[in-house]
């Protein structure tokens, strides 16, 4: 274990797994209709793709140098985080629950 902490590839693999886990959790907690409103693939599609990407890393081990499954899954997570998440966040006001903000009946409060 101590030797793993000194290995930069272990840190890189851990960061990739954490990034994919965050992307999966974010995709799972967003509203389903927001994906359609943002003209993106469905929520089910993104949750399945990101779950497969994370599952492959947890099952086979994340190898950031030569692992093709790791790199393909990382690309999917990056596409979700850079393209899909901002579009959905814009529609749902960043909260994932739909359009609520700090607006009262007479303006902001």
Coordinates of N, CA, C and O in Angstrom, one line a residue:
X1 N 0.8 -1.2 0.0 CA 0.0 0.0 0.0 C 0.9 1.3 0.0 O 0.6 2.2 -0.7
X2 N 1.9 1.3 0.8 CA 2.8 2.4 0.8 C 3.5 2.7 -0.5 O 3.6 3.8 -0.9
X3 N 3.8 1.6 -1.2 CA 4.4 1.8 -2.5 C 3.4 2.4 -3.5 O 3.8 3.2 -4.3
X4 N 2.1 2.0 -3.4 CA 1.1 2.6 -4.3 C 1.0 4.1 -4.1 O 0.7 4.8 -5.1
X5 N 1.1 4.6 -2.9 CA 1.0 6.0 -2.7 C 2.1 6.8 -3.4 O 1.9 8.0 -3.6
X6 N 3.2 6.2 -3.6 CA 4.3 6.9 -4.3 C 4.2 6.8 -5.8 O 5.0 7.5 -6.5
X7 N 3.3 6.0 -6.3 CA 3.2 5.7 -7.8 C 2.3 6.8 -8.4 O 1.1 6.8 -8.0
X8 N 2.8 7.6 -9.3 CA 1.9 8.6 -9.9 C 0.8 8.1 -10.7 O -0.3 8.7 -10.9
X9 N 1.0 6.9 -11.3 CA -0.1 6.3 -12.1 C -1.2 5.8 -11.2 O -2.4 5.8 -11.6
X10 N -0.9 5.4 -9.9 CA -2.0 5.1 -9.0 C -2.8 6.3 -8.7 O -4.1 6.2 -8.6
X11 N -2.2 7.4 -8.5 CA -2.9 8.7 -8.3 C -3.8 9.1 -9.5 O -4.9 9.5 -9.3
X12 N -3.2 8.9 -10.7 CA -4.0 9.2 -11.9 C -5.2 8.3 -12.0 O -6.3 8.7 -12.4
X13 N -5.0 7.0 -11.8 CA -6.1 6.0 -11.9 C -7.2 6.4 -10.8 O -8.4 6.3 -11.1
X14 N -6.8 6.8 -9.6 CA -7.7 7.1 -8.6 C -8.5 8.4 -9.0 O -9.7 8.5 -8.8
X15 N -7.8 9.4 -9.6 CA -8.5 10.6 -10.0 C -9.5 10.3 -11.1 O -10.6 10.9 -11.2
X16 N -9.1 9.4 -12.1 CA -10.0 9.0 -13.1 C -11.3 8.3 -12.6 O -12.4 8.7 -13.0
X17 N -11.1 7.4 -11.7 CA -12.3 6.8 -11.1 C -13.2 7.8 -10.3 O -14.4 7.7 -10.4
X18 N -12.6 8.7 -9.6 CA -13.4 9.7 -8.9 C -14.1 10.6 -9.8 O -15.3 11.0 -9.6
X19 N -13.5 11.0 -10.9 CA -14.1 11.8 -11.9 C -15.3 11.1 -12.6 O -16.4 11.7 -12.7
X20 N -15.1 9.8 -12.9 CA -16.2 9.1 -13.5 C -17.4 8.9 -12.5 O -18.5 8.9 -12.8
X21 N -17.0 8.7 -11.2 CA -18.0 8.5 -10.2 C -18.8 9.8 -10.0 O -20.1 9.8 -9.9
X22 N -18.2 10.9 -10.0 CA -18.9 12.2 -9.9 C -19.8 12.4 -11.1 O -20.9 12.9 -11.0
X23 N -19.3 12.1 -12.3 CA -20.1 12.3 -13.5 C -21.3 11.4 -13.5 O -22.4 11.8 -13.8
X24 N -21.2 10.2 -13.0 CA -22.3 9.2 -12.9 C -23.3 9.7 -11.9 O -24.5 9.7 -12.1
X25 N -22.8 10.2 -10.7 CA -23.8 10.7 -9.7 C -24.5 11.9 -10.2 O -25.7 12.1 -10.0
X26 N -23.8 12.8 -10.9 CA -24.4 14.0 -11.4 C -25.5 13.6 -12.5 O -26.6 14.2 -12.4
X27 N -25.2 12.7 -13.3 CA -26.1 12.3 -14.4 C -27.4 11.6 -13.7 O -28.5 11.8 -14.2
X28 N -27.1 10.9 -12.7 CA -28.2 10.1 -12.0 C -29.2 11.1 -11.3 O -30.4 10.8 -11.2
X29 N -28.7 12.2 -10.8 CA -29.6 13.1 -10.0 C -30.2 14.2 -10.8 O -30.9 15.0 -10.2
X30 N -29.9 14.3 -12.1 CA -30.5 15.3 -12.9 C -31.9 14.9 -13.4 O -32.2 13.7 -13.5
X31 N -32.7 15.8 -13.6 CA -34.1 15.5 -14.1 C -34.1 14.9 -15.5 O -33.3 15.3 -16.3
X32 N -35.0 14.0 -15.7 CA -35.1 13.3 -17.0 C -35.5 14.2 -18.1 O -35.0 14.2 -19.2
X33 N -36.5 15.1 -17.9 CA -37.0 16.0 -18.9 C -36.0 17.1 -19.3 O -36.0 17.7 -20.4
X34 N -35.0 17.4 -18.4 CA -34.0 18.4 -18.7 C -33.1 17.9 -19.9 O -32.6 18.7 -20.7
X35 N -32.8 16.6 -20.0 CA -32.0 16.1 -21.1 C -32.7 16.3 -22.4 O -32.1 16.8 -23.4
X36 N -34.0 16.1 -22.5 CA -34.7 16.3 -23.7 C -34.8 17.8 -24.0 O -34.8 18.2 -25.2
X37 N -35.1 18.6 -23.0 CA -35.2 20.1 -23.2 C -33.9 20.7 -23.7 O -33.9 21.6 -24.5
X38 N -32.8 20.1 -23.3 CA -31.4 20.6 -23.7 C -31.0 20.0 -25.1 O -30.0 20.2 -25.6
X39 N -31.9 19.1 -25.6 CA -31.6 18.4 -26.9 C -30.4 17.6 -26.8 O -29.5 17.6 -27.7
X40 N -30.3 16.8 -25.8 CA -29.2 15.9 -25.6 C -29.7 14.4 -25.5 O -31.0 14.2 -25.5
X41 N -28.9 13.5 -25.5 CA -29.3 12.1 -25.3 C -30.1 11.9 -24.0 O -30.0 12.8 -23.1
X42 N -30.8 10.9 -23.9 CA -31.6 10.7 -22.7 C -30.8 10.4 -21.4 O -29.6 10.1 -21.5
X43 N -31.5 10.6 -20.3 CA -30.9 10.4 -19.0 C -30.4 8.9 -18.9 O -29.3 8.6 -18.4
X44 N -31.3 8.0 -19.4 CA -30.9 6.6 -19.3 C -29.7 6.3 -20.1 O -28.8 5.5 -19.6
X45 N -29.5 6.9 -21.3 CA -28.3 6.7 -22.1 C -27.1 7.1 -21.3 O -26.1 6.3 -21.2
X46 N -27.1 8.3 -20.7 CA -25.9 8.8 -20.0 C -25.6 8.0 -18.8 O -24.5 7.7 -18.5
X47 N -26.6 7.6 -18.0 CA -26.4 6.9 -16.8 C -25.8 5.5 -17.1 O -24.9 5.0 -16.5
X48 N -26.3 4.8 -18.2 CA -25.8 3.5 -18.6 C -24.4 3.6 -19.1 O -23.5 2.8 -18.7
X49 N -24.1 4.6 -19.9 CA -22.7 4.8 -20.5 C -21.7 5.0 -19.3 O -20.7 4.4 -19.3
X50 N -22.1 6.0 -18.4 CA -21.2 6.3 -17.4 C -21.1 5.2 -16.3 O -20.0 5.0 -15.8
X51 N -22.1 4.4 -16.1 CA -22.1 3.3 -15.2 C -21.2 2.2 -15.8 O -20.4 1.6 -15.0
X52 N -21.3 2.0 -17.1 CA -20.4 1.0 -17.7 C -18.9 1.4 -17.7 O -18.1 0.6 -17.4
X53 N -18.7 2.7 -17.9 CA -17.3 3.2 -17.8 C -16.7 3.0 -16.4 O -15.6 2.6 -16.3
X54 N -17.5 3.4 -15.4 CA -17.0 3.2 -14.0 C -16.9 1.8 -13.6 O -16.0 1.4 -13.0
X55 N -17.9 1.0 -14.0 CA -17.9 -0.4 -13.7 C -16.7 -1.2 -14.3 O -16.1 -2.0 -13.7
X56 N -16.4 -0.8 -15.5 CA -15.2 -1.4 -16.2 C -13.9 -1.1 -15.4 O -13.0 -2.0 -15.3
X57 N -13.8 0.1 -15.0 CA -12.6 0.5 -14.2 C -12.6 -0.2 -12.9 O -11.5 -0.6 -12.4
X58 N -13.7 -0.3 -12.2 CA -13.7 -1.0 -10.9 C -13.5 -2.5 -11.0 O -12.9 -3.1 -10.2
X59 N -14.0 -3.1 -12.1 CA -13.9 -4.5 -12.3 C -12.5 -4.9 -12.9 O -11.9 -5.9 -12.3
X60 N -12.0 -4.2 -13.9 CA -10.7 -4.6 -14.5 C -9.6 -3.7 -14.0 O -8.4 -4.0 -14.4
X61 N -9.8 -2.7 -13.3 CA -8.7 -1.8 -12.9 C -8.5 -0.7 -13.9 O -8.5 -0.9 -15.1
X62 N -8.4 0.5 -13.3 CA -8.1 1.7 -14.2 C -6.7 1.7 -14.6 O -5.8 1.9 -13.7
X63 N -6.4 1.6 -15.9 CA -5.0 1.7 -16.4 C -5.0 2.9 -17.3 O -5.4 2.8 -18.5
X64 N -4.5 4.1 -16.8 CA -4.6 5.3 -17.6 C -3.6 5.3 -18.8 O -3.7 6.2 -19.7
X65 N -2.7 4.4 -18.9 CA -1.7 4.5 -19.9 C -2.1 3.6 -21.1 O -2.1 4.0 -22.2
X66 N -2.4 2.3 -20.8 CA -2.7 1.4 -21.9 C -4.1 0.8 -21.9 O -4.4 0.1 -22.8
X67 N -4.9 1.2 -20.9 CA -6.2 0.7 -20.8 C -7.2 1.4 -21.8 O -7.6 2.5 -21.6
X68 N -7.6 0.7 -22.8 CA -8.5 1.3 -23.8 C -9.9 1.6 -23.2 O -10.4 2.6 -23.5
X69 N -10.4 0.6 -22.4 CA -11.7 0.9 -21.8 C -11.6 2.1 -20.8 O -12.6 2.8 -20.7
X70 N -10.5 2.2 -20.1 CA -10.4 3.4 -19.2 C -10.4 4.7 -20.0 O -11.1 5.6 -19.6
X71 N -9.7 4.7 -21.1 CA -9.6 6.0 -21.9 C -11.0 6.3 -22.6 O -11.4 7.4 -22.7
X72 N -11.6 5.2 -23.1 CA -12.9 5.4 -23.8 C -14.0 5.9 -22.7 O -14.8 6.8 -23.0
X73 N -14.0 5.3 -21.6 CA -14.9 5.8 -20.5 C -14.5 7.2 -20.0 O -15.4 7.9 -19.7
X74 N -13.3 7.5 -20.0 CA -12.9 8.9 -19.6 C -13.4 9.9 -20.6 O -13.8 11.0 -20.3
X75 N -13.3 9.5 -21.9 CA -13.8 10.4 -22.9 C -15.3 10.6 -22.8 O -15.8 11.8 -22.9
X76 N -16.0 9.6 -22.5 CA -17.5 9.7 -22.3 C -17.8 10.6 -21.1 O -18.7 11.4 -21.1
X77 N -17.0 10.4 -20.0 CA -17.2 11.3 -18.8 C -16.9 12.7 -19.1 O -17.6 13.6 -18.7
X78 N -15.9 13.0 -19.9 CA -15.5 14.3 -20.2 C -16.6 15.0 -21.1 O -16.9 16.1 -20.9
X79 N -17.1 14.2 -22.1 CA -18.1 14.7 -23.0 C -19.4 15.1 -22.1 O -20.0 16.1 -22.3
X80 N -19.7 14.2 -21.2 CA -20.8 14.5 -20.3 C -20.6 15.8 -19.5 O -21.4 16.7 -19.5
X81 N -19.4 15.9 -18.9 CA -19.1 17.0 -18.0 C -19.0 18.4 -18.8 O -19.3 19.4 -18.3
X82 N -18.5 18.3 -20.0 CA -18.2 19.5 -20.8 C -19.4 20.0 -21.6 O -19.6 21.2 -21.8
X83 N -20.1 19.0 -22.1 CA -21.2 19.3 -23.1 C -22.6 19.2 -22.5 O -23.4 20.2 -22.5
X84 N -22.9 18.1 -21.9 CA -24.3 17.8 -21.4 C -24.6 18.5 -20.1 O -25.6 19.2 -20.0
X85 N -23.7 18.4 -19.2 CA -23.9 19.0 -17.8 C -24.2 20.5 -17.9 O -25.1 21.0 -17.3
X86 N -23.4 21.3 -18.6 CA -23.6 22.7 -18.6 C -25.0 23.1 -19.3 O -25.7 24.0 -18.8
X87 N -25.4 22.3 -20.3 CA -26.6 22.6 -21.0 C -27.8 22.3 -20.0 O -28.8 23.1 -20.0
X88 N -27.7 21.2 -19.3 CA -28.8 20.9 -18.3 C -28.8 21.8 -17.2 O -29.8 22.3 -16.7
X89 N -27.6 22.2 -16.7 CA -27.5 23.1 -15.6 C -28.1 24.5 -15.9 O -28.7 25.1 -15.1
X90 N -27.9 24.9 -17.2 CA -28.4 26.2 -17.6 C -30.0 26.2 -17.6 O -30.6 27.1 -17.2
X91 N -30.5 25.0 -18.0 CA -32.0 24.9 -18.0 C -32.6 24.8 -16.6 O -33.7 25.3 -16.4
X92 N -31.9 24.1 -15.7 CA -32.5 23.9 -14.4 C -31.9 24.9 -13.4 O -32.1 24.6 -12.2
X93 N -31.3 25.9 -13.8 CA -30.8 27.0 -12.9 C -29.7 26.4 -12.0 O -29.6 26.9 -10.8
X94 N -29.0 25.4 -12.4 CA -27.9 24.9 -11.6 C -28.3 24.0 -10.4 O -27.5 23.5 -9.7
X95 N -29.6 23.9 -10.1 CA -30.0 23.1 -8.9 C -30.5 21.7 -9.3 O -30.6 20.9 -8.4
X96 N -30.8 21.4 -10.5 CA -31.2 20.1 -10.9 C -32.7 19.8 -10.6 O -33.2 18.8 -10.8
X97 N -33.4 20.8 -10.0 CA -34.8 20.6 -9.7 C -35.7 21.5 -10.6 O -36.9 21.4 -10.4
X98 N -35.2 22.3 -11.4 CA -36.0 23.0 -12.3 C -36.3 24.4 -11.9 O -36.9 24.7 -10.9
X99 N -35.8 25.4 -12.6 CA -36.1 26.8 -12.6 C -36.2 27.5 -11.4 O -36.6 28.7 -11.5
X100 N -36.1 27.0 -10.2 CA -36.2 27.8 -9.0 C -35.0 28.7 -8.8 O -33.9 28.3 -8.9
X101 N -35.3 29.9 -8.3 CA -34.2 30.8 -8.0 C -34.6 31.6 -6.8 O -35.6 31.4 -6.2
X102 N -33.8 32.6 -6.5 CA -34.2 33.4 -5.3 C -35.1 34.6 -5.7 O -35.0 35.7 -5.2
X103 N -36.0 34.3 -6.7 CA -36.9 35.4 -7.1 C -38.2 35.3 -6.3 O -38.8 34.2 -6.2
X104 N -38.6 36.4 -5.8 CA -39.9 36.5 -5.1 C -40.9 37.0 -6.1 O -40.7 37.3 -7.2
X105 N -42.2 37.3 -5.6 CA -43.2 37.8 -6.5 C -42.9 39.2 -6.9 O -43.4 39.7 -8.0
X106 N -42.0 40.0 -6.2 CA -41.7 41.4 -6.6 C -40.2 41.5 -7.0 O -39.7 42.6 -7.0
X107 N -39.5 40.5 -7.2 CA -38.1 40.5 -7.6 C -37.3 39.7 -6.7 O -37.7 38.9 -5.9
X108 N -35.9 39.9 -6.8 CA -35.0 39.1 -6.0 C -35.1 39.4 -4.5 O -35.4 40.5 -4.1
X109 N -34.9 38.4 -3.7 CA -34.8 38.6 -2.3 C -33.6 37.9 -1.7 O -32.9 37.2 -2.2

